[in-house]
Coordinates of C-alpha atoms and ligand atoms in Angstrom, one line a residue:
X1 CA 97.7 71.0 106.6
X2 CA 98.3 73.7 103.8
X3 CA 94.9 75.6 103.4
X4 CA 93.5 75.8 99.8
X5 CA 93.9 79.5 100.3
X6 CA 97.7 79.2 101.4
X7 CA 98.5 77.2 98.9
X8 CA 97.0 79.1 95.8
X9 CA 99.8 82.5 98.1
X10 CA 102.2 80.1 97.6
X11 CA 101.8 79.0 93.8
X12 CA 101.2 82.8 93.2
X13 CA 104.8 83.4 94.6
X14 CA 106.6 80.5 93.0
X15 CA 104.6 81.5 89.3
X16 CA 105.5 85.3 89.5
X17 CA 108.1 86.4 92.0
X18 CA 111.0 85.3 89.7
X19 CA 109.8 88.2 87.2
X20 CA 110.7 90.4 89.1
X21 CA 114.5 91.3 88.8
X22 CA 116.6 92.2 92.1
X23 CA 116.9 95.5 90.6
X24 CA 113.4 96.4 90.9
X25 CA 114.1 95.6 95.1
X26 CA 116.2 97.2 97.3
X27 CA 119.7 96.1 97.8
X28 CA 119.2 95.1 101.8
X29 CA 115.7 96.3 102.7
X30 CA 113.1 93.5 103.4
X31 CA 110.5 93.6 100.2
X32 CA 107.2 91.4 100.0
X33 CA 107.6 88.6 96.9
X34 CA 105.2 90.5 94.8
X35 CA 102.5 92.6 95.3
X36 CA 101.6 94.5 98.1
X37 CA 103.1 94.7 102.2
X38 CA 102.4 97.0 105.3
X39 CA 103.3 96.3 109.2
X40 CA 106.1 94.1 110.1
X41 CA 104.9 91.0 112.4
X42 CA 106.3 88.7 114.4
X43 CA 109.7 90.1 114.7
X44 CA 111.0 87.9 116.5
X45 CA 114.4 85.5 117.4
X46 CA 113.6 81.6 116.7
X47 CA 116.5 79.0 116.5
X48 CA 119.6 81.1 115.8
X49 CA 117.8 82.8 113.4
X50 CA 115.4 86.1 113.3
X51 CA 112.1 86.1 111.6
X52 CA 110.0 88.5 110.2
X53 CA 106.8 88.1 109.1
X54 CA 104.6 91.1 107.0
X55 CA 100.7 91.9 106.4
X56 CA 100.9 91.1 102.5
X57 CA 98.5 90.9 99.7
X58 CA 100.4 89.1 96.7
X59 CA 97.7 89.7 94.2
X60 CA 98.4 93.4 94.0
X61 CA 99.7 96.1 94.8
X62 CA 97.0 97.7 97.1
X63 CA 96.0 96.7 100.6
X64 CA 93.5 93.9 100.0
X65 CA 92.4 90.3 102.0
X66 CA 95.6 89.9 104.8
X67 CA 98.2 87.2 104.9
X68 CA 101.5 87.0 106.7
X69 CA 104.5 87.0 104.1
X70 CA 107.7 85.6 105.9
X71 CA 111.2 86.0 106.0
X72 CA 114.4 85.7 108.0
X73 CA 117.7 86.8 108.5
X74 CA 120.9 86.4 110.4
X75 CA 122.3 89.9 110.5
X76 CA 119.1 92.3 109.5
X77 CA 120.6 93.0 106.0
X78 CA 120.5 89.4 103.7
X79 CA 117.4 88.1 104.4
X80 CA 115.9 84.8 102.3
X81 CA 112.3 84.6 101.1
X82 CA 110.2 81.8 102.7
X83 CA 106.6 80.5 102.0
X84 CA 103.3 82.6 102.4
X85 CA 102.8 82.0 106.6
X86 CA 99.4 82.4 106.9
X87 CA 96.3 82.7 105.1
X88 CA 93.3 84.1 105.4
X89 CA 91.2 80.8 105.8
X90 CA 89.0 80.1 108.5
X91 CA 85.3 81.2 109.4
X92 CA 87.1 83.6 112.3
X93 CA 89.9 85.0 109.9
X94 CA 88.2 85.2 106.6
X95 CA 88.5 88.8 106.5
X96 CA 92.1 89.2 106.7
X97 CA 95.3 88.0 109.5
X98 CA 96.1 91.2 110.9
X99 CA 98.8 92.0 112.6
X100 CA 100.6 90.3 115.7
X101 CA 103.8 88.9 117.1
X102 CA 105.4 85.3 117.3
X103 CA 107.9 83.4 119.7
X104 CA 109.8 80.7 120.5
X105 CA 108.1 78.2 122.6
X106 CA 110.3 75.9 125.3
X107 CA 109.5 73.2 123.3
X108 CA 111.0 74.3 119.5
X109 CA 107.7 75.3 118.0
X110 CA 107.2 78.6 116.8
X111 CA 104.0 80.2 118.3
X112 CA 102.4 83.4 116.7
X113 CA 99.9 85.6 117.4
X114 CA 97.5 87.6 115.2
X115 CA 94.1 89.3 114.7
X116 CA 91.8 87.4 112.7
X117 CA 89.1 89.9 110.9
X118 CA 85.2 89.0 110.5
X119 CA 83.3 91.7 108.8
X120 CA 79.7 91.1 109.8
X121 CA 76.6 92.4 108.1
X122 CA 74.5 94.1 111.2
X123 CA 70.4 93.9 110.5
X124 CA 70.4 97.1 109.5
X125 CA 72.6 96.8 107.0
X126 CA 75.4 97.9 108.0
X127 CA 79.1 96.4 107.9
X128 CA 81.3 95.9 111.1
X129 CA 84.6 94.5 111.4
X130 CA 85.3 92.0 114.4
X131 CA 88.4 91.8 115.6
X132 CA 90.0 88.7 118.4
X133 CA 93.2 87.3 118.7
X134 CA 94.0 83.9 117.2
X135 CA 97.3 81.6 117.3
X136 CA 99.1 79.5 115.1
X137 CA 102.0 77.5 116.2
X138 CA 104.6 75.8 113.2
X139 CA 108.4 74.6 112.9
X140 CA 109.4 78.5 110.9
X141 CA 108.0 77.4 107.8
X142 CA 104.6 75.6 108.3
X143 CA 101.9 76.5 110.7
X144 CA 98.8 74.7 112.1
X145 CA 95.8 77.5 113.2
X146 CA 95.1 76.6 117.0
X147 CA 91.6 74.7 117.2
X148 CA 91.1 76.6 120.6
X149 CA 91.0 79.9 118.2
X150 CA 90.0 82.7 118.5
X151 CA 91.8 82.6 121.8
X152 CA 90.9 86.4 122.8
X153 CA 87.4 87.8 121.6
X154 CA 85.3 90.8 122.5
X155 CA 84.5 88.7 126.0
X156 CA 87.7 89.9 127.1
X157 CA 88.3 93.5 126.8
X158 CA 87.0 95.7 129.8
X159 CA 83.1 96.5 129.5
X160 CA 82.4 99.5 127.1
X161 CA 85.6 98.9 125.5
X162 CA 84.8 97.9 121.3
X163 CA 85.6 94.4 120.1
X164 CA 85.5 96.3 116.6
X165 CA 89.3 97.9 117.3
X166 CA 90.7 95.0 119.1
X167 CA 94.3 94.2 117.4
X168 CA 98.0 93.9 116.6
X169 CA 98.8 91.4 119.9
X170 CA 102.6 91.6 120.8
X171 CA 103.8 89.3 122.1
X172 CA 107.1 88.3 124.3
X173 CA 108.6 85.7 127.1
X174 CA 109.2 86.9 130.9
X175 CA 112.2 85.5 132.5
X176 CA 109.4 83.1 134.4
X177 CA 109.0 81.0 131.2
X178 CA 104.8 82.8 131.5
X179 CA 104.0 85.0 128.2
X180 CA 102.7 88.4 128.0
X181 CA 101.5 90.2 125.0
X182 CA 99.8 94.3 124.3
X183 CA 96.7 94.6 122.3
X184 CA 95.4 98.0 121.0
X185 CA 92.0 98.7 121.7
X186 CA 89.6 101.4 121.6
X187 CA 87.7 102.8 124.8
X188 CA 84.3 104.1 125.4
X189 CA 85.4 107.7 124.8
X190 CA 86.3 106.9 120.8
X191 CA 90.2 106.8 121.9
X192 CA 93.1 104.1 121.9
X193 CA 94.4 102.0 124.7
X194 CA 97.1 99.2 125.0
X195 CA 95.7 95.9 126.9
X196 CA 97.8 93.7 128.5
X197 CA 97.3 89.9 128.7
X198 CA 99.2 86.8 130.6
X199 CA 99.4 83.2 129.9
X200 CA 101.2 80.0 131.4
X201 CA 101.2 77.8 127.9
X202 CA 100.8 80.4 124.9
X203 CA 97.1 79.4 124.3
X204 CA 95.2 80.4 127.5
X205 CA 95.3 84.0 127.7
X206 CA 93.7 86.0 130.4
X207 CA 93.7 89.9 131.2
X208 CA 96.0 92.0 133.3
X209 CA 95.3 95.6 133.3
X210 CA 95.2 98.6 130.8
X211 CA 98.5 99.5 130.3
X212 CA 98.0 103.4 129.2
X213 CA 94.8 105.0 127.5
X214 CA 95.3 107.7 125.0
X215 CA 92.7 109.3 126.1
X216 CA 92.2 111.7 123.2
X217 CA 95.4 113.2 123.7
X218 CA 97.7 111.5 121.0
X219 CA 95.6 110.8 118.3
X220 CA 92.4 108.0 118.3
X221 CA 92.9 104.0 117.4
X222 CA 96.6 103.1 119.0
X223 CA 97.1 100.3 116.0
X224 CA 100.7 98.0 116.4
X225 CA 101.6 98.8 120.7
X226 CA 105.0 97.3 121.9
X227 CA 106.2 97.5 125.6
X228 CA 109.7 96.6 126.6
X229 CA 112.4 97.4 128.9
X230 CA 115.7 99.6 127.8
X231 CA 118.5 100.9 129.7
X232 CA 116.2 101.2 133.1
X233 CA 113.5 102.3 131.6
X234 CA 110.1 100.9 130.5
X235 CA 109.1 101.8 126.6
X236 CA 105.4 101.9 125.5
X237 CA 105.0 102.3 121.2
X238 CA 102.3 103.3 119.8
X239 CA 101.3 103.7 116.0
X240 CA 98.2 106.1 116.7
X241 CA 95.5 106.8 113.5
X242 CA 93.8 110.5 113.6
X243 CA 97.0 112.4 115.3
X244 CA 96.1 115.9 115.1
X245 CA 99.6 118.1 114.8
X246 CA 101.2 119.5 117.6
X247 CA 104.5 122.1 116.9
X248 CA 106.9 120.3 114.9
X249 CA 107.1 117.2 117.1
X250 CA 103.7 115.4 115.8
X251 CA 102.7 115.7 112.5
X252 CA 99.1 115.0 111.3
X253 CA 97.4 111.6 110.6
X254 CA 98.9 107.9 111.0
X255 CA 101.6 108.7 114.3
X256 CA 104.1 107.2 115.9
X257 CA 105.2 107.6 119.4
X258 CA 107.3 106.3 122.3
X259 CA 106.6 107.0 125.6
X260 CA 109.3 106.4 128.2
X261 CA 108.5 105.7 132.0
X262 CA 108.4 103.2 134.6
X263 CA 106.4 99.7 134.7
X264 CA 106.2 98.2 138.5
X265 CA 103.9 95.9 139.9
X266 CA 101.6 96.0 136.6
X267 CA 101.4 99.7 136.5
X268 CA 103.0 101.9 133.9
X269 CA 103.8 105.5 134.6
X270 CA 104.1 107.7 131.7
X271 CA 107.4 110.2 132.1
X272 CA 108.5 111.4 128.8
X273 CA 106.8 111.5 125.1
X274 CA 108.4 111.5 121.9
X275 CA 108.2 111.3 118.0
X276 CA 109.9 108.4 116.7
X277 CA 110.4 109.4 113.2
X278 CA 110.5 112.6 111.6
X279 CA 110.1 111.6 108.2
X280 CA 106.9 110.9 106.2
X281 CA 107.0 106.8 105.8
X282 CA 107.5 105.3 109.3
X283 CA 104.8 103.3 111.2
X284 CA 103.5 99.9 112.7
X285 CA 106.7 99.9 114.4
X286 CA 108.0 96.4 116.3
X287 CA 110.5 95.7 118.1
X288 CA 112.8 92.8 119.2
X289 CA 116.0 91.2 121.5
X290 CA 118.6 90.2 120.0
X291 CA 120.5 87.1 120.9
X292 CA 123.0 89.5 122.2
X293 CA 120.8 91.9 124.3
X294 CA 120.0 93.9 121.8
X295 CA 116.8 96.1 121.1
X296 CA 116.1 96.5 117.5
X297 CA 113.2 98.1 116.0
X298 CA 112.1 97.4 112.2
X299 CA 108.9 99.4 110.4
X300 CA 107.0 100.1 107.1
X301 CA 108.8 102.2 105.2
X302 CA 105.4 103.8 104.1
X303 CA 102.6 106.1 104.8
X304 CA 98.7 105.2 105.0
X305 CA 98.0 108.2 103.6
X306 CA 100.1 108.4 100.5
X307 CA 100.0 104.9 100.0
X308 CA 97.6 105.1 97.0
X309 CA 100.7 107.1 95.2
X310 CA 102.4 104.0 93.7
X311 CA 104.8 104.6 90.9
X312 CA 102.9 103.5 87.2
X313 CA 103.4 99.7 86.8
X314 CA 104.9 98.5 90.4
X315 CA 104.8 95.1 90.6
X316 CA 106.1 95.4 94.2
X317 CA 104.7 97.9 96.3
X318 CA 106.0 98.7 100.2
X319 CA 109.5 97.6 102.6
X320 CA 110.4 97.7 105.9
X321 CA 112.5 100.2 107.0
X322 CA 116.7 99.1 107.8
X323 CA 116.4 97.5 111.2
X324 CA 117.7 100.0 114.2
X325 CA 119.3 99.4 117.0
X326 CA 117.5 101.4 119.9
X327 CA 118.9 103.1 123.6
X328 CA 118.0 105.9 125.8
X329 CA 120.4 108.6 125.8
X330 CA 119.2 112.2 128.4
X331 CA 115.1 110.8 128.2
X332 CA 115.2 110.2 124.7
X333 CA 114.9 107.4 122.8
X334 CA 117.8 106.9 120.5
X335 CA 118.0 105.1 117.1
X336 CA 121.2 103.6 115.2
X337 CA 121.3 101.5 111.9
X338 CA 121.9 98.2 112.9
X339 CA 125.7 97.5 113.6
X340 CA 125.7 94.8 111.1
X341 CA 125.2 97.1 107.9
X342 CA 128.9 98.3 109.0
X343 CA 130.0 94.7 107.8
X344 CA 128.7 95.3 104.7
X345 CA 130.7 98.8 103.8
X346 CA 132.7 99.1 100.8
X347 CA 134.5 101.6 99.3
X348 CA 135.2 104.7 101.3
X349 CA 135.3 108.3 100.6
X350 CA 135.9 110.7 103.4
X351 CA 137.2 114.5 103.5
X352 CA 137.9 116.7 106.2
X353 CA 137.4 120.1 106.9
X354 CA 135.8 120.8 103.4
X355 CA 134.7 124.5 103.1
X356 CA 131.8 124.5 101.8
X357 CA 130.9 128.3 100.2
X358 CA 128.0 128.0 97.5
X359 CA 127.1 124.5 95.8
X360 CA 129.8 122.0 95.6
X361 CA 130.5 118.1 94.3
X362 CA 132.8 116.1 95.9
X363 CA 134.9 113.8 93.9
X364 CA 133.6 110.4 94.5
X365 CA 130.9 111.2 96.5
X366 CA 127.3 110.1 94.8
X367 CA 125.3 107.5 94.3
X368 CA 121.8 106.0 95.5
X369 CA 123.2 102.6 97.9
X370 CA 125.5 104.1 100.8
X371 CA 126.0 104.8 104.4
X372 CA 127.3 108.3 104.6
X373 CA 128.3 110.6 107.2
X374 CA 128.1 114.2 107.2
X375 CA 129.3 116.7 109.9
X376 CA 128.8 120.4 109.6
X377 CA 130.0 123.3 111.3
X378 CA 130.2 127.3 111.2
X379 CA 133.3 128.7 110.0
X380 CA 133.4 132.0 110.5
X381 CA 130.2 134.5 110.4
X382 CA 127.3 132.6 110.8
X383 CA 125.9 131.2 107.6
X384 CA 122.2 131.6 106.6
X385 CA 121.3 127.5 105.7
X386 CA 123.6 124.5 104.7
X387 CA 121.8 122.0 102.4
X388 CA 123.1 118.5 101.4
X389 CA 121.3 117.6 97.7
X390 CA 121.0 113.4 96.9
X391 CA 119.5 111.9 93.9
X392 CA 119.9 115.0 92.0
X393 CA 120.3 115.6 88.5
X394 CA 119.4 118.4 86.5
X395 CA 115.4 117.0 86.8
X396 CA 115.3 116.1 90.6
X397 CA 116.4 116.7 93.6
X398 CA 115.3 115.9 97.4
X399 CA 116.9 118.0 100.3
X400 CA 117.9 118.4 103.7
X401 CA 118.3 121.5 104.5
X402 CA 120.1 122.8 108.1
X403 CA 118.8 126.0 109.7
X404 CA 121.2 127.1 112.6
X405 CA 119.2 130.1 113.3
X406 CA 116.2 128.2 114.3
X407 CA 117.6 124.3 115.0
X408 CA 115.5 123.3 112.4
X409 CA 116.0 120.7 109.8
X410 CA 113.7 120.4 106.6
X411 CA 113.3 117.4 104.5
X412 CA 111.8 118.3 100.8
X413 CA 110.9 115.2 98.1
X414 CA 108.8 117.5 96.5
X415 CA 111.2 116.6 93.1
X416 CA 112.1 113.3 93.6
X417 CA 110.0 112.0 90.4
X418 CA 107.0 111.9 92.6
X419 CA 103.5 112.5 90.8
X420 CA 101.2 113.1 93.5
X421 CA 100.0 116.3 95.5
X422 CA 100.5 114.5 98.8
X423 CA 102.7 115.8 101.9
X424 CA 106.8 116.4 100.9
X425 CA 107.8 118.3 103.2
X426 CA 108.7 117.5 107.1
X427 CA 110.5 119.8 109.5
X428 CA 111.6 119.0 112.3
X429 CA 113.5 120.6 115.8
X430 CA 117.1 119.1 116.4
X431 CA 119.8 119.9 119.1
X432 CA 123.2 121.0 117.5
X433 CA 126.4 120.3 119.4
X434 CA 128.8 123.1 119.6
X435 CA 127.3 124.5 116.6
X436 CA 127.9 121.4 115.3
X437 CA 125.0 118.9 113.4
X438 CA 125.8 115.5 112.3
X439 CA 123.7 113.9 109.6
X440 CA 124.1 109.9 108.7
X441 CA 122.5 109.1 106.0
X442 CA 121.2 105.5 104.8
X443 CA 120.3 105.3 101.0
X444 CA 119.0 101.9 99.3
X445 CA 117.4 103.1 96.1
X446 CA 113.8 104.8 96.7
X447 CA 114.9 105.2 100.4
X448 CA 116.6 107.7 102.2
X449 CA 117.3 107.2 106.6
X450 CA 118.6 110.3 108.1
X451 CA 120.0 109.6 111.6
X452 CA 120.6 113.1 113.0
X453 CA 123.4 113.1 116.2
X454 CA 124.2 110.2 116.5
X455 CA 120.5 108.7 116.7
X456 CA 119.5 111.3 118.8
X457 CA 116.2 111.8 115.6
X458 CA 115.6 110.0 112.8
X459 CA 113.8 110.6 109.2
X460 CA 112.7 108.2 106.9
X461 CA 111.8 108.6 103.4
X462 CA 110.6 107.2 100.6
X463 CA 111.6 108.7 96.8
X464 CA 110.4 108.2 93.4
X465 CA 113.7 109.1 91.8
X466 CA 115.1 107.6 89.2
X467 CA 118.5 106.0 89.9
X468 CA 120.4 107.4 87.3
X469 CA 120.0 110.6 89.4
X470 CA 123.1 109.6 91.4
X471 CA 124.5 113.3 92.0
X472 CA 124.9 114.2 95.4
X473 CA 126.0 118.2 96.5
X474 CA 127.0 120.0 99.8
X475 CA 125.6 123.8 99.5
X476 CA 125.8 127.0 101.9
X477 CA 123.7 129.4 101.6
X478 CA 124.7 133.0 103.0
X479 CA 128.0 132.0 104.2
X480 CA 130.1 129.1 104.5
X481 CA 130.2 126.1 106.5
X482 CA 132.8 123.4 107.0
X483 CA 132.2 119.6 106.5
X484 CA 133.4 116.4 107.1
X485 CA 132.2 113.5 104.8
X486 CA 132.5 109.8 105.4
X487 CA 130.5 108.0 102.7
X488 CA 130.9 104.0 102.4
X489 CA 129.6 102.0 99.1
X490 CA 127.5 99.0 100.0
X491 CA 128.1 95.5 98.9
X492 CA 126.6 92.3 99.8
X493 CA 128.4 90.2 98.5
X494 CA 131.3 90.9 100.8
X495 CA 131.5 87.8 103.5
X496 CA 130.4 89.6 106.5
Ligands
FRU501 C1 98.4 99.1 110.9 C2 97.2 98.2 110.6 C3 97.0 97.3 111.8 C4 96.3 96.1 111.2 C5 97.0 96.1 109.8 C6 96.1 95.6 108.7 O1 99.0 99.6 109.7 O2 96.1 99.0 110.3 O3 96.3 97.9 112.8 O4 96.5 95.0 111.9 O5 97.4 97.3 109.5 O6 96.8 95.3 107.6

C-alpha cells in the first residue's frame, strides 16, 4: 500500500519535475527529480537491470526529512526516473530512511535495507536521534515496509557501543544463498566502527563480529561502510565525519577511505590505506557487481561542508558521481570511468606531440561535455609547471596544474562562478611515469573527474561555471612541455 506520505513524493514529482528542462541536469550523471539528493543507496543489480536508489528531499533544495528517490540503468550513463521508493512513514522511520543497500532475493522480490531515524525527546530535554535497521521488500517499483521492522535496533550492537550512530547497512549475497551486510557504528571511545551481520532469509539478522574500529585514527562516525573482494584482496570503505588532515593524502572534514587487506575466517586484516578521491565532492561511496564481474563504485558528487553553497535559484540541488569501474593495481586501489561511457563518444580531436611553450588553444578542443585525454611530458630543460585551463573565458577559469619538481598536482575552482569562501583548492601527490603524467578528464556541465594514470588517483569536482565558458587551454610555465590530446564529444543519443 502506497503511504499517504509516499504518495503526496510522488504527486510532488509528477506536479514539478517536468519544469525542469534537461538543460538544467547533467547530460549522463544521475540527478534527484527535484529538489534535494546526497548518498547513493542500494546500488544494486536486480533483473537485468541496475538500480540506484538516493537519500532525497523533493521539497527543496536542502537536506530535510529522508526518502529514497530511485532510478535505474542498463549501462551507468541513460538512466530512467522511477517513483519516490520510500517514505518516511512509520512510528520507527518518521525521522528520515537513511541510508542502506538492496538485493535481489531468490525469489524475484527486491529486498532493501535502510536506517529508519526516531529523534526522541530525553526528560531533560534534550533531542537524540535513534538509529536501527529496517527492510522493505517490492517488485523495483513498489515496496511494502517489513511488519518484523525494525529488524536491527540498539539490542544488537556490542555493549557500550551507541544505538544513536547505528547506520547505512550494506548489504550483499554470499555464494551460499545466506546475506551479509556492514553497519557503521560508533564505539565507546567516541570513534567509528563497521559491524557485520548474517542472515538465512533477508529478515532475521544476527551479529558476526566488528569488522575494523577506527579507533580515532581516521577520523570519528564511519557513515556509508562497504566490504567486498577485488583482484585477491578484501576492500573495507569508509566515508569517516571529523577527519583531521594528514600530508596531502587526507584532507580535513567528511573523508573517504579504502583500506585494502585480507578477510579469512571472519577476521579482517588491515594492509594498506588510501584516499579515494582527491577532489573536494566525493563521499558516501557504494559499490556494486556487475552482471559481468565487474566492481563499480558510484558517489555524491558533493561535499557536506560546502553543501549550503547552492547556486541562486536551483531547483535541483546534488548528483552522483559517473559510475567507476574499480581494480587493484601495486596495493592501490584503481578507478576508471565506466567502460560504457566509451559507447557513447563522439566526435574526436586528438594531436600528438604538441609543444606546448606559454598558453595555447587547440583547434577544436573546448567545451563543457567530453572525455578527454591528456598526456604530458618534458621536452627538453625541465619546465617550471604545466597547467591545462577548462571552462575558461575571460571571467573564469578552474585549473589543474602539474608540478614535476614536487609530483604534485593542484586543483583550483576558486573562479569557476562560485560565490562562497569555502575550500577550492586540493593538492594532491601523484607518481609520474617516465617523466610522464597522464590526465583523463570527465566533464558533464558543473562537473569535472580527473582520472590521473590511468586510475591510479582520481579528483572530483563540482563547478559553478557558466557553460558558455567553453574555452579550454594547455599552458607551460618556465619551459615547455609536449602533449598529446585525445578529446571525444559526448552524445547520447548515439545507439550504444
Ligand atoms: C552520509 C549520511 C549517512 C546518512 C545519510 C542521511 O552522507 O550522513 O550516514 O544515512 O547521510 O541522509
Amino acid at each position: 500500500m502506497t503511504s499517504e506520505k509516499l504518495q503526496q513524493a510522488r504527486d510532488f514529482e509528477a506536479q514539478y519535475v517536468p519544469f525542469i528542462p534537461d538543460s538544467e541536469r547533467p547530460l549522463f550523471h544521475v540527478t534527484g527529480g527535484i529538489g534535494w539528493i546526497n548518498d547513493p543507496n542500494g546500488f544494486s543489480c536486480y533483473k537485468g537491470e541496475y538500480h540506484l536508489f538516493y537519500q532525497y528531499h523533493p521539497y527543496s533544495t536542502k537536506w530535510n526529512s529522508m526518502h529514497w528517490g530511485h532510478v535505474k540503468t542498463r549501462d551507468f550513463i541513460r538512466w530512467e526516473r522511477l517513483p519516490v521508493a520510500l517514505a518516511p512513514d512509520q512510528e520507527y522511520d518518521r525521522d528520515g530512511c537513511f541510508s542502506g543497500g538492496a538485493v535481489e532475493m531468490p525469489d524475484g522480490r527486491q529486498l532493501l535495507m535502510y536506517t529508519g531515524v526516531q529523534r526522541v525527546r530525553r526528560e531533560d530535554g534534550l533531542l537524540e536521534e535513534y538509529q536501527t535497521q529496517c527492510i522493505a521488500v517490492g517488485d523495483g517499483v513498489d515496496y511494502e515496509k517489513y511488519e518484523g521492522d525494525p529488524v536491527l535496533t540498539g539490542a544488537d550492537i556490542p555493549e557500550g557501543n551507541s544505538p544513536l550512530d547505528f547506520r547505512d547497512p550494506k548489504l550483499w549475497r554470499e555464494p551460499d544463498g545466506t546475506y551479509r551486510a556492514v553497519v557503521g557504528n560508533r564505539t565507546a571511545d567516541g570513534s567509528g566502527a563497521v559491524l557485520m551481520y548474517k542472515s538465512e532469509d533477508g529478515f532475521h539478522w544476527r551479529f558476526v563480529t566488528v569488522v575494523d574500529a577506527c579507533r580515532n585514527e581516521y577520523g570519528l562516525m564511519w557513515e556509508c561502510p562497504d566490504f567486498f573482494p577485488l583482484d585477491g584482496k578484501q576492500v573495507l570503505v569508509v566515508s569517516p565525519q571529523d577527519m583531521l588532515a594528514l600530508g596531502l593524502e587526507f584532507h580535513a572534514g567528511n573523508g573517504n577511505i579504502a583500506f585494502l587487506g585480507s578477510w579469512e575466517h571472519d577476521r579482517f586484516t588491515r594492509e594498506k590505506v588510501q584516499s579515494i578521491d582527491y577532489g573536494i565532492d566525493f563521499y558516501a561511496a557504494q559499490t556494486m557487481e556487475t552482471y559481468d564481474g565487474r566492481r563499480v563504485m558510484i558517489a555524491w558528487m558533493q561535499n557536506w561542508a560546502t553543501s549550503n553553497c547552492q547556486p541562486l535559484n536551483a531547483r535541483i540541488f546534488g548528483e552522483m558521481t559517473l559510475p567507476r569501474e574499480l581494480t587493484i593495481r601495486n596495493g592501490r586501489l584503481i578507478q576508471n570511468p565506466v567502460r560504457e561511457l566509451e559507447h557513447y563518444h563522439g566526435h574526436r580531436v586528438a594531436y600528438s606531440d604538441v609543444l606546448i611553450t606559454g598558453e595555447t588553444n587547440l583547434p577544436g578542443v573546448s567545451g563543457r561535455i567530453l572525455d578527454m585525454t591528456v598526456t604530458v611530458r618534458p621536452v627538453g630543460n625541465a619546465y617550471h609547471a604545466f597547467r591545462l585551463n577548462v571552462a575558461k573565458d575571460g571571467e573564469h577559469v578552474t585549473y589543474i596544474r602539474y608540478k614535476p619538481e614536487m609530483n604534485v598536482l593542484r586543483v583550483d575552482r576558486s573562479r569557476c562562478g562560485i560565490r562562497y569562501d569555502v575550500v577550492h583548492v586540493r593538492e594532491f601527490q601523484v607518481r609520474p611515469r617516465n617523466g610522464e603524467i597522464k590526465l583523463r578528464l570527465v566533464m558533464d556541465r558543473h562537473s569535472l573527474e580527473l582520472f590521473v594514470n590511468d586510475g591510479e588517483q582520481a579528483a572530483t569536482f563540482i563547478i559553478y561555471t557558466p557553460e558558455t565558458a567553453d574555452s579550454i587551454s594547455f599552458q607551460a610555465e618556465g619551459g615547455a612541455v609536449l602533449v598529446d590530446v585525445e578529446k571525444y564529444e559526448l552524445d547520447l543519443d548515439k545507439e550504444a
